CSV table of C-alpha atoms in Angstrom, one decimal:
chain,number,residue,atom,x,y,z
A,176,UNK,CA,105.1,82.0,38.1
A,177,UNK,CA,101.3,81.0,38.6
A,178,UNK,CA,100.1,81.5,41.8
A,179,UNK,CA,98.5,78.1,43.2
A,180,UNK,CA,96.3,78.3,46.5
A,181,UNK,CA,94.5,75.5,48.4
A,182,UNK,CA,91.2,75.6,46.7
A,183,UNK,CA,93.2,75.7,43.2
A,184,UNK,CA,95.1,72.9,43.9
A,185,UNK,CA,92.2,70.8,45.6
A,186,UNK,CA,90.2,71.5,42.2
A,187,UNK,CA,92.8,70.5,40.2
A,188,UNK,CA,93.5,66.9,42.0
A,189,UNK,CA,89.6,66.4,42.0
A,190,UNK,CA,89.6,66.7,37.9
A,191,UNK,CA,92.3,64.3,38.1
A,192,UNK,CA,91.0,61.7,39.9
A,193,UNK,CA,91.2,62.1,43.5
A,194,UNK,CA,88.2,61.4,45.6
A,195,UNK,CA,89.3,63.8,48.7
A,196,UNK,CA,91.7,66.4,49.2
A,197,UNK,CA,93.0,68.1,52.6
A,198,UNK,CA,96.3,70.1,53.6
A,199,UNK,CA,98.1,69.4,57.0
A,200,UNK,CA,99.9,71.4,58.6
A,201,UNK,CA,103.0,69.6,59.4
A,202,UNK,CA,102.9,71.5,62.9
A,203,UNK,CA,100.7,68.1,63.7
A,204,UNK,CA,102.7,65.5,62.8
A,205,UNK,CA,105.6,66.5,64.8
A,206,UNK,CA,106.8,63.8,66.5
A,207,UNK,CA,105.7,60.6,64.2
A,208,UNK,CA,108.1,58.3,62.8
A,209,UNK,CA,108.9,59.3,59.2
A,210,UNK,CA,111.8,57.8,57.3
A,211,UNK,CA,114.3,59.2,57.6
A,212,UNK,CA,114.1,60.7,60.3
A,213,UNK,CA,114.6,64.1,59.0
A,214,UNK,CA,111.9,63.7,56.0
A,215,UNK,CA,109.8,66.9,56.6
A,216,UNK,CA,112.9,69.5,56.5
A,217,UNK,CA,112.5,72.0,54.2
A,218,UNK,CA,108.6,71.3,54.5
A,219,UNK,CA,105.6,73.3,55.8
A,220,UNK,CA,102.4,71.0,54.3
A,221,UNK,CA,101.4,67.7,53.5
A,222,UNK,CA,99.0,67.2,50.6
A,223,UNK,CA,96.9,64.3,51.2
A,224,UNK,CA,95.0,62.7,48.3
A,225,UNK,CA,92.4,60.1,49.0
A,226,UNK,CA,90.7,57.1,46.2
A,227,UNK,CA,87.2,55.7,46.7
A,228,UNK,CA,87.5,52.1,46.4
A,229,UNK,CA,84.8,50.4,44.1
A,230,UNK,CA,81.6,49.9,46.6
A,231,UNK,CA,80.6,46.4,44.5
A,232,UNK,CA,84.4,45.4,44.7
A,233,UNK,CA,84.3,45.6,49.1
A,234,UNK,CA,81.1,44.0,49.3
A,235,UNK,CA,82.5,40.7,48.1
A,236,UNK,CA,84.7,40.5,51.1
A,237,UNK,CA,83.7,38.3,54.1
A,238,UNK,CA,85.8,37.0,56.0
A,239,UNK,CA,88.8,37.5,53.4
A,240,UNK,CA,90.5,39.1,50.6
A,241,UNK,CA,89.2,38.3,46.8
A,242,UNK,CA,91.5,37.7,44.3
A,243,UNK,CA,89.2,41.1,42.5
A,244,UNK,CA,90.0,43.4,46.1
A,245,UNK,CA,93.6,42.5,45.2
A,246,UNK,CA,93.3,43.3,41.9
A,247,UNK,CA,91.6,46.5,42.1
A,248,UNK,CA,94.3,47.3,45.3
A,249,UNK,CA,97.2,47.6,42.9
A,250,UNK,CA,95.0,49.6,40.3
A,251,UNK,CA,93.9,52.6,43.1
A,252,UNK,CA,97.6,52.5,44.5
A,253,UNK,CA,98.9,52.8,40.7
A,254,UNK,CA,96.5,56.0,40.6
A,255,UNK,CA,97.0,57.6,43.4
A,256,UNK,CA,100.9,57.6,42.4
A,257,UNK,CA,99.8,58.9,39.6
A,258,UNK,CA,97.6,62.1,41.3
A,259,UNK,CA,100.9,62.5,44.0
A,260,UNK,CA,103.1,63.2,40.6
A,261,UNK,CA,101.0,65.6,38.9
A,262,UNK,CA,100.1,67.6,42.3
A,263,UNK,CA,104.0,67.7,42.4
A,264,UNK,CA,105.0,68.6,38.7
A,265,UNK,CA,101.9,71.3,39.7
A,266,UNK,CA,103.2,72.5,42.9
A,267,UNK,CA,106.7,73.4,41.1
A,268,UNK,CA,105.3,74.6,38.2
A,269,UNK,CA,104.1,77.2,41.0
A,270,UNK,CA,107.2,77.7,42.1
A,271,UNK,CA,107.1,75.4,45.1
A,272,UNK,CA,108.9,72.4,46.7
A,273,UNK,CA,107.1,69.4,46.1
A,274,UNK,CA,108.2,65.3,47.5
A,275,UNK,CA,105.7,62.4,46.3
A,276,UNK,CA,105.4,60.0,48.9
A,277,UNK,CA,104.3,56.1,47.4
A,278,UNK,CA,101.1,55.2,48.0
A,279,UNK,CA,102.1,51.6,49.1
A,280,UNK,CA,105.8,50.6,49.6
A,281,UNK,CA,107.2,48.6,52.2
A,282,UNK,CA,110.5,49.8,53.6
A,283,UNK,CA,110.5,47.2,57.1
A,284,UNK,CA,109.0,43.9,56.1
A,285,UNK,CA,108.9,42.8,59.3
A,286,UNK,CA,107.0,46.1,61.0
A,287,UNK,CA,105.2,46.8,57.4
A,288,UNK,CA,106.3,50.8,57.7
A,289,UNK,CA,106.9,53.1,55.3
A,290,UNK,CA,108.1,56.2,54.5
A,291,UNK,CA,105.2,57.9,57.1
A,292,UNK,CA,101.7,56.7,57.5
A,293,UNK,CA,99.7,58.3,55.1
A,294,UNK,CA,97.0,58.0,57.9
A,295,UNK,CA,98.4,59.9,60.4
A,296,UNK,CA,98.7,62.8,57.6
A,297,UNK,CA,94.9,62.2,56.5
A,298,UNK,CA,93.3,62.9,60.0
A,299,UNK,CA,95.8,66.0,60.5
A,300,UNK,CA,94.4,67.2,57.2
A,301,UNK,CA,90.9,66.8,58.0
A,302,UNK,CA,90.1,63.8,55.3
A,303,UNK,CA,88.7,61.8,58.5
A,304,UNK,CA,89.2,60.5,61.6
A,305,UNK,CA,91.2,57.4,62.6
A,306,UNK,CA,88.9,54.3,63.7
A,307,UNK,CA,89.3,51.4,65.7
A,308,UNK,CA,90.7,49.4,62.7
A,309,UNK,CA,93.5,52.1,62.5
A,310,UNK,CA,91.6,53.1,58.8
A,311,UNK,CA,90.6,56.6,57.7
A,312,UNK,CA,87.3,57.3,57.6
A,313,UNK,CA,85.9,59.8,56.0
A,314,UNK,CA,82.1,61.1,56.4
A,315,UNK,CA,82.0,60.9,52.4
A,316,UNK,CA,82.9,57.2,52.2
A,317,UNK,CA,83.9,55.7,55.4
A,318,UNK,CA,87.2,54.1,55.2
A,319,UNK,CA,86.7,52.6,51.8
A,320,UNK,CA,89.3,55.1,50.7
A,321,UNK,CA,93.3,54.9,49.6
A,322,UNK,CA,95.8,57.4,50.5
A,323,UNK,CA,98.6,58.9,49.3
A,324,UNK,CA,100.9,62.4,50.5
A,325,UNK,CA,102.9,65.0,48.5
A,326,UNK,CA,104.8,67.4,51.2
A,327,UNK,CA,105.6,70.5,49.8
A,328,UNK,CA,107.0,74.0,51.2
A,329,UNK,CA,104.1,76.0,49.8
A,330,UNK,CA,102.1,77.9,52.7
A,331,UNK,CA,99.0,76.2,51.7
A,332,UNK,CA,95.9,77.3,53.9
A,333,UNK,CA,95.1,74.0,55.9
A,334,UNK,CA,92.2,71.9,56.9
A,335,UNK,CA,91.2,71.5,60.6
A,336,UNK,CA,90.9,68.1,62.0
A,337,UNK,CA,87.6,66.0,62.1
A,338,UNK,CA,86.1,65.2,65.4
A,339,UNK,CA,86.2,61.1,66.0
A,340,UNK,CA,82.4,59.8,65.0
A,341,UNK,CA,83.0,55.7,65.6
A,342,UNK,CA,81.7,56.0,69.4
A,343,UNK,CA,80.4,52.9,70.4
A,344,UNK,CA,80.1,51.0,67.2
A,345,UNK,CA,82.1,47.7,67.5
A,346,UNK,CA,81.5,46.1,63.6
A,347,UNK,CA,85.4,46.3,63.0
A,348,UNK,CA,86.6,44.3,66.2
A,349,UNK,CA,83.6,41.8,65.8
A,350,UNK,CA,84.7,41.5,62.0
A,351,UNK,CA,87.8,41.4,62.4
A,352,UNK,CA,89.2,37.6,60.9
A,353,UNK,CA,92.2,37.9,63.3
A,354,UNK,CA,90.5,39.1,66.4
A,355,UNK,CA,93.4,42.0,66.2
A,356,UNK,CA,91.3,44.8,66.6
A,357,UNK,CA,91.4,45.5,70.5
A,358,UNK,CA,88.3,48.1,69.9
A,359,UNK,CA,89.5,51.0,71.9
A,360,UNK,CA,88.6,54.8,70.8
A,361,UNK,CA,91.3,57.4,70.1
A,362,UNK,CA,90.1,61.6,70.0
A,363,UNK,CA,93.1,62.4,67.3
A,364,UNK,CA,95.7,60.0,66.3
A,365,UNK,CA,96.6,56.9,68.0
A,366,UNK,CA,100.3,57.2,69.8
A,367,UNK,CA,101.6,53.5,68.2
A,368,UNK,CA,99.3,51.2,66.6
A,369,UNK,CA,99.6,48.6,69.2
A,370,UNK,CA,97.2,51.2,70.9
A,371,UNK,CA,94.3,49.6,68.8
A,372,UNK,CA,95.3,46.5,67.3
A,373,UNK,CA,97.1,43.1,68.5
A,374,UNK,CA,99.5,44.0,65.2
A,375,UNK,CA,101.4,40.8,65.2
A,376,UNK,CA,97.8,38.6,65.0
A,377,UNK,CA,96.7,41.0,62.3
A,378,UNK,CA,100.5,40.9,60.4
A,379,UNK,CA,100.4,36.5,61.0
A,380,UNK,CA,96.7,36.5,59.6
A,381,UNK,CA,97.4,38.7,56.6
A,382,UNK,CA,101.0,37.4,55.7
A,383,UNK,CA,101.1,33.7,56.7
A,384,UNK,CA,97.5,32.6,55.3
A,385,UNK,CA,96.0,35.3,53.0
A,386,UNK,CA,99.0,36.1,51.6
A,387,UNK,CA,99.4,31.9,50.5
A,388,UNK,CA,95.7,32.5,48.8
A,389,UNK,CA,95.3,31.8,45.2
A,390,UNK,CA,95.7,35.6,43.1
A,391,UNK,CA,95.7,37.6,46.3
A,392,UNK,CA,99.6,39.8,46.0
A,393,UNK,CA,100.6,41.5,49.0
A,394,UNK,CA,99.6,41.7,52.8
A,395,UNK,CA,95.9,42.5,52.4
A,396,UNK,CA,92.7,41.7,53.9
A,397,UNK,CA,90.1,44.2,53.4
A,398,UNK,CA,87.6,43.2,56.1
A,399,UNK,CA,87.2,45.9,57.9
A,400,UNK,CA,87.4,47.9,55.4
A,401,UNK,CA,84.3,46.8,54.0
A,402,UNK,CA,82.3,46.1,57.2
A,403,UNK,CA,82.3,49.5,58.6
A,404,UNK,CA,78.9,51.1,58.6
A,405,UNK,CA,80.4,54.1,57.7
A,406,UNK,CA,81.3,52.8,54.5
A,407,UNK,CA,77.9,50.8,53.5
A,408,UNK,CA,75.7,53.6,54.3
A,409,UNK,CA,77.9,55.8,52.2
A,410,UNK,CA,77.7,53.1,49.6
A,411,UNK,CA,74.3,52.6,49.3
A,412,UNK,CA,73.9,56.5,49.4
A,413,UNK,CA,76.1,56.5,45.9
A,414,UNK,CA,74.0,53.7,44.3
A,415,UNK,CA,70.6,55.1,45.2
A,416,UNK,CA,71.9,58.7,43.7
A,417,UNK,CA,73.7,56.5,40.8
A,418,UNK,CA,69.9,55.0,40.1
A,419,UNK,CA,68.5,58.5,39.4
A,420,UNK,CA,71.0,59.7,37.3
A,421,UNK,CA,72.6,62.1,39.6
């Protein structure tokens, strides 16, 4: 069988789409609710693969979600599905265990959890630290990223951690069209969510008013996402190296 390492495997999701690429030891995310319960037996590494959302697309949100930000959502979900099956169908062509995690499905409604959050593998595989929104972000684009996770058995090399850059910066919790975000630092991964965020203004904002908004599908708000500095500066980075044809 062919012999698939880290670096191969990170090259190969990168020439299929993936913006980012890290490997977590699951020695890390012992202890985080996963469902079921017993979702990483059998497991040694979660693959997590990471989508740069359009830069033009965030910079239309304000105070809301756009009908296009909901739009182009559902596209990068659709893709990074798309990456977790062929890092799989790869990983056991190799000879290894592979389990594609969805990028976005709801299995509580009422706690809008899934499977495992797809964050709390990010940070452990060194794609970014966790900010005061609760979001990724990365150094490369800030948190205007997607995720998605393949676990697999294969004794992938993994990626170390990122040290937490947000310091004092408060653009999220001012932003923030709920006034969720409490604004409070964490070094790795936040404990429960409620650590950072007032979850039940943020779920009422997102589900009971932008949810009724004409063309917008699913709990989504994308203001934070696209007020972080983090994310502009990496933005305007990209469009000054798009306008010299780099």
């Amino acid at each position: 069988m062919p012999k698939l390492d880290a670096a191969g495997l990170k090259r190969r999701a990168l020439t299929w789409g993936a913006s980012l690429v890290g490997i977590a030891d699951l020695e890390r995310l012992v202890g985080i609710e996963t469902e079921p319960a017993e979702l990483f037996e059998g497991f040694r590494r979660a693959v997590s693969l990471a989508v740069r959302l359009s830069d033009p697309v965030l910079d239309q949100i304000i105070d809301r979600p756009t009908p296009l930000y909901s739009q182009h959502y559902q596209k990068v979900n659709a893709l990074l599905d798309e990456l977790a099956l062929r890092v799989c169908l790869a990983i056991q062509k190799a000879g290894g265990r592979a389990l594609p995690l969805p990028a976005s499905q709801i299995l509580d409604a009422s706690r809008l959890t899934s499977y495992l959050s797809h964050k709390a593998v990010a940070v452990a595989a060194g794609v970014g630290w966790q900010g005061k929104s609760l979001l990724v972000v990365s150094p490369q684009h800030g948190p205007r990223i997607r995720l998605v996770t393949v676990l697999t058995d294969l004794p992938l090399e993994p990626d170390a951690p990122l040290k937490n850059r947000c310091g004092g910066c408060t653009a999220c919790t001012n932003a923030c069209p709920a006034g969720a975000i409490l604004g409070v630092n964490t070094k790795n991964h936040y404990e429960s969510r409620e650590e950072a965020l007032r979850f039940e203004l943020c779920r009422a904002k997102v589900l009971d008013e932008f949810a009724k908004l004409p063309h917008i599908s699913g709990g989504i708000c994308g203001v934070c996402v696209s007020v972080c500095p983090f994310g502009k500066a990496a933005g305007r980075k990209a469009a000054r190296a798009g306008g010299r044809g780099e």
